[in-house]
XYZ file of N, CA, C and O in Angstrom:
652
model
N 36.356 -13.642 3.463
C 34.929 -13.720 3.756
C 34.528 -12.567 4.708
O 35.336 -12.121 5.485
N 33.260 -12.143 4.625
C 32.776 -11.055 5.420
C 31.251 -11.084 5.448
O 30.643 -12.113 5.277
N 30.638 -9.893 5.626
C 29.222 -9.797 5.668
C 28.792 -8.451 5.090
O 29.572 -7.472 5.092
N 27.592 -8.425 4.547
C 27.007 -7.157 4.096
C 25.809 -6.900 5.011
O 25.006 -7.807 5.264
N 25.717 -5.676 5.533
C 24.663 -5.345 6.509
C 23.826 -4.222 5.893
O 24.300 -3.421 5.068
N 22.588 -4.076 6.369
C 21.741 -3.014 5.921
C 20.744 -2.675 7.045
O 20.512 -3.394 7.952
N 20.186 -1.484 6.879
C 19.161 -0.986 7.783
C 17.965 -0.581 6.966
O 18.080 0.379 6.159
N 16.861 -1.276 7.051
C 15.676 -1.031 6.245
C 14.780 -0.087 7.029
O 14.442 -0.339 8.160
N 14.362 0.986 6.345
C 13.483 1.987 6.972
C 14.084 2.547 8.262
O 13.356 3.025 9.114
N 15.356 2.515 8.325
C 16.015 3.061 9.493
C 15.816 2.290 10.812
O 16.160 2.789 11.893
N 15.228 1.110 10.736
C 14.948 0.388 11.974
C 15.055 -1.102 11.927
O 15.095 -1.735 12.938
N 15.087 -1.697 10.733
C 15.170 -3.151 10.610
C 16.534 -3.543 10.127
O 16.899 -3.291 8.982
N 17.293 -4.160 11.019
C 18.678 -4.538 10.702
C 18.723 -5.908 10.076
O 17.990 -6.809 10.464
N 19.571 -6.087 9.076
C 19.719 -7.392 8.474
C 21.134 -7.521 7.957
O 21.836 -6.514 7.765
N 21.610 -8.753 7.765
C 22.920 -8.961 7.152
C 22.992 -10.333 6.540
O 22.226 -11.247 6.826
N 23.950 -10.493 5.567
C 24.197 -11.762 4.965
C 25.660 -11.996 4.865
O 26.425 -11.052 4.519
N 26.143 -13.190 5.130
C 27.573 -13.502 4.891
C 27.870 -13.468 3.412
O 27.027 -13.863 2.605
N 29.016 -12.981 3.003
C 29.417 -12.942 1.581
C 30.860 -13.330 1.392
O 31.662 -13.277 2.319
N 31.139 -13.743 0.170
C 32.498 -14.066 -0.199
C 32.917 -12.928 -1.161
O 32.119 -12.531 -2.019
N 34.089 -12.390 -1.011
C 34.515 -11.270 -1.811
C 34.517 -11.636 -3.322
O 34.993 -12.682 -3.721
N 33.959 -10.681 -4.110
C 33.884 -10.855 -5.523
C 34.371 -9.559 -6.117
O 33.714 -8.516 -6.088
N 35.586 -9.570 -6.689
C 36.246 -8.305 -7.176
C 35.435 -7.676 -8.282
O 35.343 -6.451 -8.366
N 34.781 -8.440 -9.164
C 33.974 -7.858 -10.201
C 32.790 -7.114 -9.625
O 32.462 -5.960 -10.013
N 32.195 -7.666 -8.581
C 31.052 -7.043 -7.909
C 31.564 -5.773 -7.167
O 30.881 -4.733 -7.211
N 32.687 -5.875 -6.500
C 33.223 -4.700 -5.801
C 33.450 -3.572 -6.781
O 33.094 -2.383 -6.526
N 34.087 -3.837 -7.939
C 34.291 -2.767 -8.937
C 32.990 -2.200 -9.478
O 32.868 -0.999 -9.656
N 31.989 -3.098 -9.687
C 30.673 -2.610 -10.125
C 30.062 -1.666 -9.128
O 29.571 -0.608 -9.435
N 30.104 -2.075 -7.830
C 29.557 -1.203 -6.770
C 30.328 0.107 -6.637
O 29.718 1.164 -6.421
N 31.653 0.050 -6.771
C 32.446 1.313 -6.685
C 32.054 2.273 -7.817
O 31.969 3.485 -7.609
N 31.777 1.747 -8.992
C 31.326 2.581 -10.113
C 29.972 3.242 -9.772
O 29.738 4.424 -10.074
N 29.069 2.441 -9.213
C 27.764 2.940 -8.852
C 27.825 4.007 -7.785
O 27.156 5.013 -7.838
N 28.698 3.786 -6.772
C 28.879 4.756 -5.693
C 29.445 6.048 -6.251
O 29.047 7.146 -5.902
N 30.503 5.930 -7.142
C 31.104 7.106 -7.699
C 30.077 7.873 -8.571
O 29.979 9.118 -8.490
N 29.260 7.177 -9.324
C 28.265 7.792 -10.182
C 27.236 8.551 -9.289
O 26.841 9.677 -9.567
N 26.784 7.910 -8.197
C 25.871 8.527 -7.289
C 26.483 9.782 -6.681
O 25.849 10.847 -6.638
N 27.734 9.673 -6.241
C 28.412 10.797 -5.611
C 28.496 11.989 -6.592
O 28.176 13.131 -6.212
N 28.935 11.719 -7.779
C 29.055 12.790 -8.806
C 27.708 13.437 -9.110
O 27.579 14.669 -9.121
N 26.688 12.610 -9.329
C 25.391 13.074 -9.766
C 24.673 13.786 -8.625
O 24.182 14.919 -8.759
N 24.562 13.120 -7.490
C 23.731 13.622 -6.385
C 24.403 14.573 -5.460
O 23.825 15.539 -4.949
N 25.647 14.336 -5.114
C 26.359 15.171 -4.139
C 27.045 16.304 -4.831
O 26.804 17.503 -4.468
N 27.869 16.048 -5.833
C 28.657 17.091 -6.490
C 27.709 17.983 -7.354
O 27.726 19.216 -7.250
N 26.868 17.360 -8.183
C 26.001 18.136 -9.080
C 24.652 18.541 -8.414
O 23.889 19.282 -9.050
N 24.350 18.033 -7.260
C 23.128 18.395 -6.576
C 21.844 17.866 -7.138
O 20.732 18.358 -6.850
N 21.902 16.797 -7.968
C 20.695 16.206 -8.562
C 20.182 15.204 -7.550
O 20.827 14.235 -7.169
N 18.921 15.390 -7.100
C 18.366 14.437 -6.085
C 18.172 13.061 -6.695
O 17.951 12.901 -7.912
N 18.288 12.003 -5.854
C 18.030 10.658 -6.318
C 16.619 10.505 -6.806
O 15.732 11.270 -6.380
N 16.341 9.500 -7.606
C 14.982 9.254 -8.061
C 14.054 8.893 -6.932
O 14.510 8.420 -5.871
N 12.773 9.196 -7.098
C 11.797 8.960 -6.040
C 11.000 7.678 -6.300
O 9.785 7.662 -6.240
N 11.677 6.625 -6.596
C 11.043 5.310 -6.771
C 10.788 4.700 -5.388
O 11.435 3.721 -5.015
N 9.878 5.298 -4.641
C 9.587 4.895 -3.286
C 8.359 3.987 -3.218
O 7.491 4.139 -4.060
N 8.319 3.167 -2.234
C 7.102 2.317 -1.995
C 6.210 3.133 -1.120
O 6.569 4.133 -0.487
N 4.943 2.675 -1.006
C 3.984 3.288 -0.107
C 4.504 3.327 1.309
O 4.382 4.302 2.027
N 5.135 2.209 1.725
C 5.699 2.152 3.088
C 6.862 3.149 3.259
O 6.954 3.735 4.335
N 7.698 3.298 2.206
C 8.779 4.280 2.313
C 8.231 5.685 2.580
O 8.740 6.427 3.413
N 7.179 6.018 1.828
C 6.627 7.384 1.931
C 5.976 7.562 3.307
O 6.139 8.582 3.986
N 5.224 6.552 3.781
C 4.565 6.648 5.061
C 5.592 6.773 6.184
O 5.390 7.516 7.182
N 6.712 6.054 6.054
C 7.752 6.097 7.084
C 8.454 7.472 7.080
O 8.741 8.077 8.109
N 8.673 7.975 5.857
C 9.429 9.221 5.732
C 8.585 10.462 6.121
O 9.131 11.429 6.637
N 7.291 10.354 5.936
C 6.382 11.495 6.218
C 5.224 11.008 7.101
O 4.066 10.943 6.664
N 5.505 10.691 8.385
C 4.483 10.074 9.251
C 3.372 11.024 9.653
O 2.302 10.580 10.059
N 3.586 12.318 9.563
C 2.546 13.268 9.981
C 2.626 14.540 9.134
O 3.669 14.820 8.534
N 1.518 15.263 9.131
C 1.505 16.512 8.363
C 1.934 17.682 9.206
O 1.865 17.607 10.443
N 2.377 18.751 8.562
C 2.688 19.996 9.263
C 1.465 20.889 9.076
O 1.139 21.280 7.967
N 0.780 21.128 10.160
C -0.497 21.893 10.117
C -0.337 23.195 9.323
O 0.580 23.995 9.613
N -1.235 23.416 8.403
C -1.243 24.674 7.651
C -0.338 24.699 6.448
O -0.413 25.625 5.651
N 0.543 23.695 6.316
C 1.465 23.684 5.187
C 0.791 23.090 3.933
O 0.137 22.079 4.005
N 0.992 23.765 2.808
C 0.461 23.296 1.530
C 1.591 23.046 0.600
O 2.548 23.815 0.591
N 1.514 22.025 -0.197
C 2.506 21.725 -1.261
C 1.876 22.170 -2.566
O 0.712 21.843 -2.814
N 2.652 22.889 -3.374
C 2.167 23.297 -4.704
C 2.412 22.191 -5.709
O 3.573 21.805 -5.865
N 1.400 21.788 -6.443
C 1.563 20.731 -7.412
C 2.381 21.248 -8.604
O 2.121 22.345 -9.122
N 3.337 20.453 -9.048
C 4.047 20.745 -10.296
C 3.137 20.248 -11.437
O 2.189 19.496 -11.193
N 3.410 20.601 -12.664
C 2.644 20.059 -13.739
C 2.639 18.530 -13.795
O 1.591 17.931 -14.052
N 3.719 17.917 -13.460
C 3.798 16.436 -13.432
C 2.885 15.877 -12.334
O 2.125 14.913 -12.565
N 2.889 16.457 -11.144
C 2.030 16.002 -10.078
C 0.576 16.271 -10.374
O -0.273 15.418 -10.090
N 0.265 17.391 -11.021
C -1.121 17.694 -11.441
C -1.596 16.624 -12.433
O -2.713 16.156 -12.340
N -0.746 16.223 -13.335
C -1.081 15.133 -14.272
C -1.299 13.844 -13.536
O -2.191 13.052 -13.913
N -0.483 13.543 -12.559
C -0.717 12.365 -11.707
C -2.067 12.397 -11.008
O -2.799 11.395 -10.959
N -2.414 13.553 -10.506
C -3.717 13.758 -9.892
C -4.841 13.468 -10.862
O -5.814 12.738 -10.567
N -4.762 14.009 -12.084
C -5.777 13.757 -13.106
C -5.875 12.272 -13.481
O -6.949 11.716 -13.632
N -4.686 11.632 -13.582
C -4.678 10.202 -13.917
C -5.320 9.390 -12.777
O -6.050 8.450 -13.010
N -5.070 9.801 -11.552
C -5.654 9.091 -10.387
C -7.180 9.234 -10.395
O -7.896 8.258 -10.185
N -7.688 10.413 -10.750
C -9.137 10.586 -10.864
C -9.707 9.664 -11.954
O -10.740 9.028 -11.748
N -9.020 9.594 -13.073
C -9.474 8.681 -14.155
C -9.498 7.244 -13.715
O -10.433 6.476 -13.988
N -8.398 6.811 -13.076
C -8.284 5.409 -12.634
C -9.405 5.133 -11.614
O -10.038 4.070 -11.688
N -9.637 5.998 -10.675
C -10.685 5.798 -9.661
C -12.061 5.681 -10.356
O -12.887 4.856 -9.933
N -12.301 6.528 -11.323
C -13.568 6.480 -12.048
C -13.704 5.117 -12.775
O -14.788 4.489 -12.783
N -12.610 4.695 -13.399
C -12.646 3.362 -14.079
C -12.911 2.237 -13.093
O -13.673 1.309 -13.387
N -12.248 2.318 -11.924
C -12.480 1.280 -10.924
C -13.933 1.294 -10.477
O -14.512 0.240 -10.345
N -14.552 2.488 -10.283
C -15.960 2.559 -9.859
C -16.822 1.897 -10.947
O -17.730 1.155 -10.620
N -16.528 2.204 -12.212
C -17.314 1.602 -13.327
C -17.157 0.092 -13.350
O -18.116 -0.660 -13.496
N -15.899 -0.381 -13.153
C -15.664 -1.813 -13.202
C -16.283 -2.525 -11.963
O -16.837 -3.611 -12.148
N -16.303 -1.859 -10.830
C -16.937 -2.467 -9.633
C -18.470 -2.569 -9.851
O -19.079 -3.544 -9.468
N -19.055 -1.538 -10.494
C -20.493 -1.599 -10.792
C -20.808 -2.729 -11.780
O -21.759 -3.450 -11.633
N -19.954 -2.815 -12.783
C -20.131 -3.920 -13.776
C -19.955 -5.260 -13.115
O -20.715 -6.220 -13.365
N -18.983 -5.402 -12.254
C -18.735 -6.661 -11.554
C -19.940 -7.009 -10.701
O -20.394 -8.146 -10.730
N -20.487 -6.045 -9.991
C -21.644 -6.335 -9.143
C -22.860 -6.777 -9.979
O -23.598 -7.684 -9.636
N -23.069 -6.147 -11.137
C -24.187 -6.522 -12.027
C -24.000 -7.955 -12.527
O -24.948 -8.751 -12.501
N -22.801 -8.304 -12.967
C -22.532 -9.647 -13.483
C -22.681 -10.687 -12.351
O -23.257 -11.736 -12.569
N -22.194 -10.378 -11.176
C -22.328 -11.297 -10.013
C -23.832 -11.520 -9.754
O -24.190 -12.642 -9.457
N -24.605 -10.446 -9.760
C -26.021 -10.567 -9.499
C -26.725 -11.465 -10.536
O -27.553 -12.283 -10.172
N -26.343 -11.307 -11.793
C -26.916 -12.159 -12.824
C -26.598 -13.666 -12.592
O -27.447 -14.531 -12.733
N -25.293 -13.882 -12.247
C -24.920 -15.310 -11.962
C -25.651 -15.831 -10.776
O -26.162 -16.976 -10.784
N -25.747 -15.044 -9.694
C -26.447 -15.509 -8.507
C -27.923 -15.758 -8.793
O -28.494 -16.736 -8.310
N -28.514 -14.887 -9.603
C -29.933 -15.083 -9.977
C -30.120 -16.408 -10.759
O -31.056 -17.147 -10.538
N -29.171 -16.721 -11.584
C -29.204 -17.973 -12.310
C -29.052 -19.158 -11.369
O -29.705 -20.187 -11.536
N -28.131 -19.017 -10.404
C -27.894 -20.108 -9.468
C -29.089 -20.353 -8.570
O -29.320 -21.476 -8.136
N -29.798 -19.329 -8.197
C -30.950 -19.491 -7.276
C -30.498 -20.087 -5.950
O -29.646 -19.533 -5.285
N -31.033 -21.234 -5.606
C -30.751 -21.919 -4.345
C -29.566 -22.851 -4.483
O -29.170 -23.493 -3.488
N -28.968 -22.978 -5.653
C -27.894 -23.918 -5.843
C -26.634 -23.448 -5.111
O -26.377 -22.263 -4.976
N -25.873 -24.457 -4.616
C -24.625 -24.172 -3.918
C -23.480 -23.935 -4.882
O -22.587 -23.150 -4.614
N -23.514 -24.635 -6.064
C -22.437 -24.562 -7.011
C -22.972 -24.235 -8.430
O -24.066 -24.557 -8.729
N -22.136 -23.564 -9.191
C -22.399 -23.353 -10.613
C -21.371 -24.192 -11.346
O -20.155 -24.074 -11.088
N -21.815 -25.062 -12.230
C -20.898 -25.912 -12.958
C -21.042 -25.698 -14.466
O -22.086 -25.291 -14.951
N -19.969 -26.034 -15.180
C -19.973 -26.103 -16.614
C -19.278 -27.380 -16.965
O -18.025 -27.472 -16.816
N -20.026 -28.398 -17.407
C -19.414 -29.697 -17.592
C -18.972 -30.249 -16.243
O -19.736 -30.281 -15.259
N -17.708 -30.657 -16.168
C -17.129 -31.182 -14.895
C -16.433 -30.105 -14.041
O -15.895 -30.381 -13.022
N -16.540 -28.861 -14.544
C -15.805 -27.764 -13.843
C -16.727 -26.963 -12.969
O -17.746 -26.492 -13.426
N -16.317 -26.781 -11.706
C -17.054 -25.910 -10.795
C -16.608 -24.452 -11.134
O -15.395 -24.136 -10.942
N -17.528 -23.651 -11.538
C -17.198 -22.252 -11.860
C -17.329 -21.316 -10.666
O -16.556 -20.351 -10.602
N -18.256 -21.600 -9.767
C -18.497 -20.718 -8.667
C -19.222 -21.469 -7.532
O -19.865 -22.498 -7.819
N -19.117 -20.968 -6.333
C -19.935 -21.452 -5.222
C -20.583 -20.234 -4.611
O -20.071 -19.122 -4.631
N -21.777 -20.538 -3.989
C -22.492 -19.454 -3.298
C -23.061 -20.073 -2.035
O -24.048 -20.768 -2.109
N -22.356 -19.881 -0.948
C -22.703 -20.609 0.293
C -23.171 -19.602 1.358
O -22.799 -18.421 1.369
N -23.979 -20.126 2.294
C -24.438 -19.353 3.405
C -23.492 -19.499 4.584
O -23.027 -20.576 4.899
N -23.134 -18.334 5.162
C -22.228 -18.338 6.297
C -22.945 -17.785 7.502
O -23.809 -16.913 7.357
N -22.621 -18.337 8.657
C -23.243 -17.782 9.888
C -22.830 -16.359 10.101
O -21.696 -15.978 9.809
N -23.720 -15.547 10.658
C -23.380 -14.220 11.011
C -22.350 -14.221 12.146
O -22.161 -15.233 12.800
N -21.658 -13.175 12.344
C -20.667 -13.123 13.424
C -21.190 -12.244 14.512
O -21.940 -11.307 14.354
N -20.735 -12.499 15.699
C -21.067 -11.737 16.884
C -19.963 -10.714 17.135
O -18.788 -11.063 17.148
N -20.367 -9.490 17.320
C -19.403 -8.401 17.600
C -19.840 -7.684 18.866
O -21.003 -7.866 19.322
N -18.947 -6.917 19.392
C -19.219 -6.155 20.582
C -19.502 -4.725 20.161
O -18.811 -4.133 19.405
N -20.590 -4.184 20.699
C -20.996 -2.782 20.481
C -20.131 -1.951 21.456
O -20.456 -1.797 22.625
N -19.035 -1.448 20.941
C -18.047 -0.723 21.767
C -18.621 0.508 22.398
O -18.361 0.807 23.571
N -19.508 1.227 21.681
C -20.116 2.430 22.300
C -21.026 2.092 23.430
O -20.986 2.766 24.491
N -21.836 1.066 23.235
C -22.762 0.642 24.331
C -21.984 0.134 25.512
O -22.315 0.458 26.681
N -20.927 -0.627 25.277
C -20.106 -1.152 26.393
C -19.462 -0.013 27.127
O -19.467 0.064 28.360
N -18.907 0.993 26.418
C -18.256 2.134 27.042
C -19.245 2.911 27.867
O -18.905 3.447 28.919
N -20.485 2.991 27.370
C -21.513 3.783 28.059
C -21.979 3.026 29.362
O -22.098 3.641 30.418
N -22.185 1.737 29.245
C -22.671 0.916 30.352
C -21.590 0.555 31.350
O -21.833 0.512 32.572
N -20.387 0.268 30.903
C -19.311 -0.189 31.721
C -17.963 0.468 31.286
O -17.118 -0.182 30.708
N -17.817 1.759 31.543
C -16.605 2.455 31.052
C -15.300 1.898 31.512
O -14.343 1.881 30.769
N -15.217 1.388 32.751
C -13.973 0.882 33.279
C -13.563 -0.409 32.563
O -12.439 -0.648 32.238
N -14.560 -1.269 32.279
C -14.271 -2.502 31.552
C -13.869 -2.187 30.151
O -12.944 -2.770 29.585
N -14.601 -1.234 29.520
C -14.285 -0.883 28.134
C -12.870 -0.327 28.050
O -12.118 -0.643 27.133
N -12.484 0.507 28.987
C -11.126 1.109 29.030
C -10.108 -0.015 29.220
O -9.046 0.035 28.559
N -10.396 -0.975 30.081
C -9.456 -2.063 30.344
C -9.136 -2.862 29.058
O -8.019 -3.309 28.880
N -10.106 -3.055 28.188
C -9.918 -3.865 26.997
C -9.774 -3.056 25.708
O -9.853 -3.621 24.615
N -9.617 -1.732 25.784
C -9.432 -0.894 24.638
C -7.954 -0.868 24.272
O -7.053 -0.963 25.152
N -7.660 -0.718 23.004
C -6.321 -0.561 22.554
C -6.279 0.498 21.446
O -7.208 0.617 20.683
N -5.206 1.238 21.456
C -5.028 2.295 20.421
C -4.098 1.785 19.351
O -3.069 1.189 19.619
N -4.552 1.991 18.105
C -3.735 1.535 16.988
C -2.698 2.642 16.655
O -2.768 3.756 17.112
N -1.801 2.260 15.757
C -0.747 3.206 15.346
C -1.377 4.317 14.554
O -2.389 4.193 13.880
N -0.771 5.495 14.703
C -1.264 6.704 13.953
C -0.878 6.536 12.495
O 0.190 6.061 12.137
N -1.844 6.873 11.643
C -1.612 6.812 10.232
C -2.108 8.111 9.597
O -2.819 8.842 10.237
N -1.759 8.343 8.345
C -2.251 9.456 7.608
C -3.228 9.025 6.574
O -3.020 8.002 5.923
N -4.368 9.719 6.454
C -5.390 9.380 5.459
C -5.255 10.250 4.234
O -5.227 11.472 4.345
N -5.108 9.644 3.078
C -4.964 10.371 1.802
C -6.347 10.514 1.195
O -6.997 9.503 0.943
N -6.776 11.707 0.921
C -8.104 11.940 0.349
C -7.915 12.842 -0.890
O -7.237 13.841 -0.830
N -8.560 12.472 -1.947
C -8.567 13.230 -3.171
C -9.797 14.107 -3.203
O -10.897 13.648 -2.976
N -9.653 15.365 -3.563
C -10.740 16.280 -3.699
C -11.154 16.273 -5.148
O -10.362 16.457 -6.060
N -12.466 15.964 -5.391
C -13.002 15.941 -6.740
C -13.149 17.398 -7.253
O -13.575 18.266 -6.499
N -12.770 17.674 -8.443
C -12.951 19.016 -8.988
C -14.390 19.365 -9.146
O -15.230 18.483 -9.327
N -14.698 20.640 -9.023
C -16.098 21.081 -9.084
C -16.494 21.442 -10.485
O -15.782 21.714 -11.347
């Protein structure tokens, strides 16, 4: 008996107790050997099946002035992304139009029903009270500073629309 340990994103440690399984050990040794031959000996980089979190962790900030040149594959990804965003915009507009039609039909009703089934509800919620941070900082800068907090640094991804 033993344990298998891992480090996720280089900072989250985890482990599980395991019982030795020779079939699994042989399977893993084949995978390790295959990786070694392909990636280390032949110099072929591993696949980039990364999650959004993986990429954000790996590249937390930009290098000022550095540009990456798009490969044909990345350029195609860019064009696909533009198409998907346009479709999303069209779908959101359609969704808003359909919701407006349903709300207009409901009028002052709280629920929309079809037979015994409640299809939708449209309820009134109280507004919420928020603090005007700029006004507070202007009128009481020391108090504003005392209750201010800085969030983690992130990178903003922005797509430039072609002209």
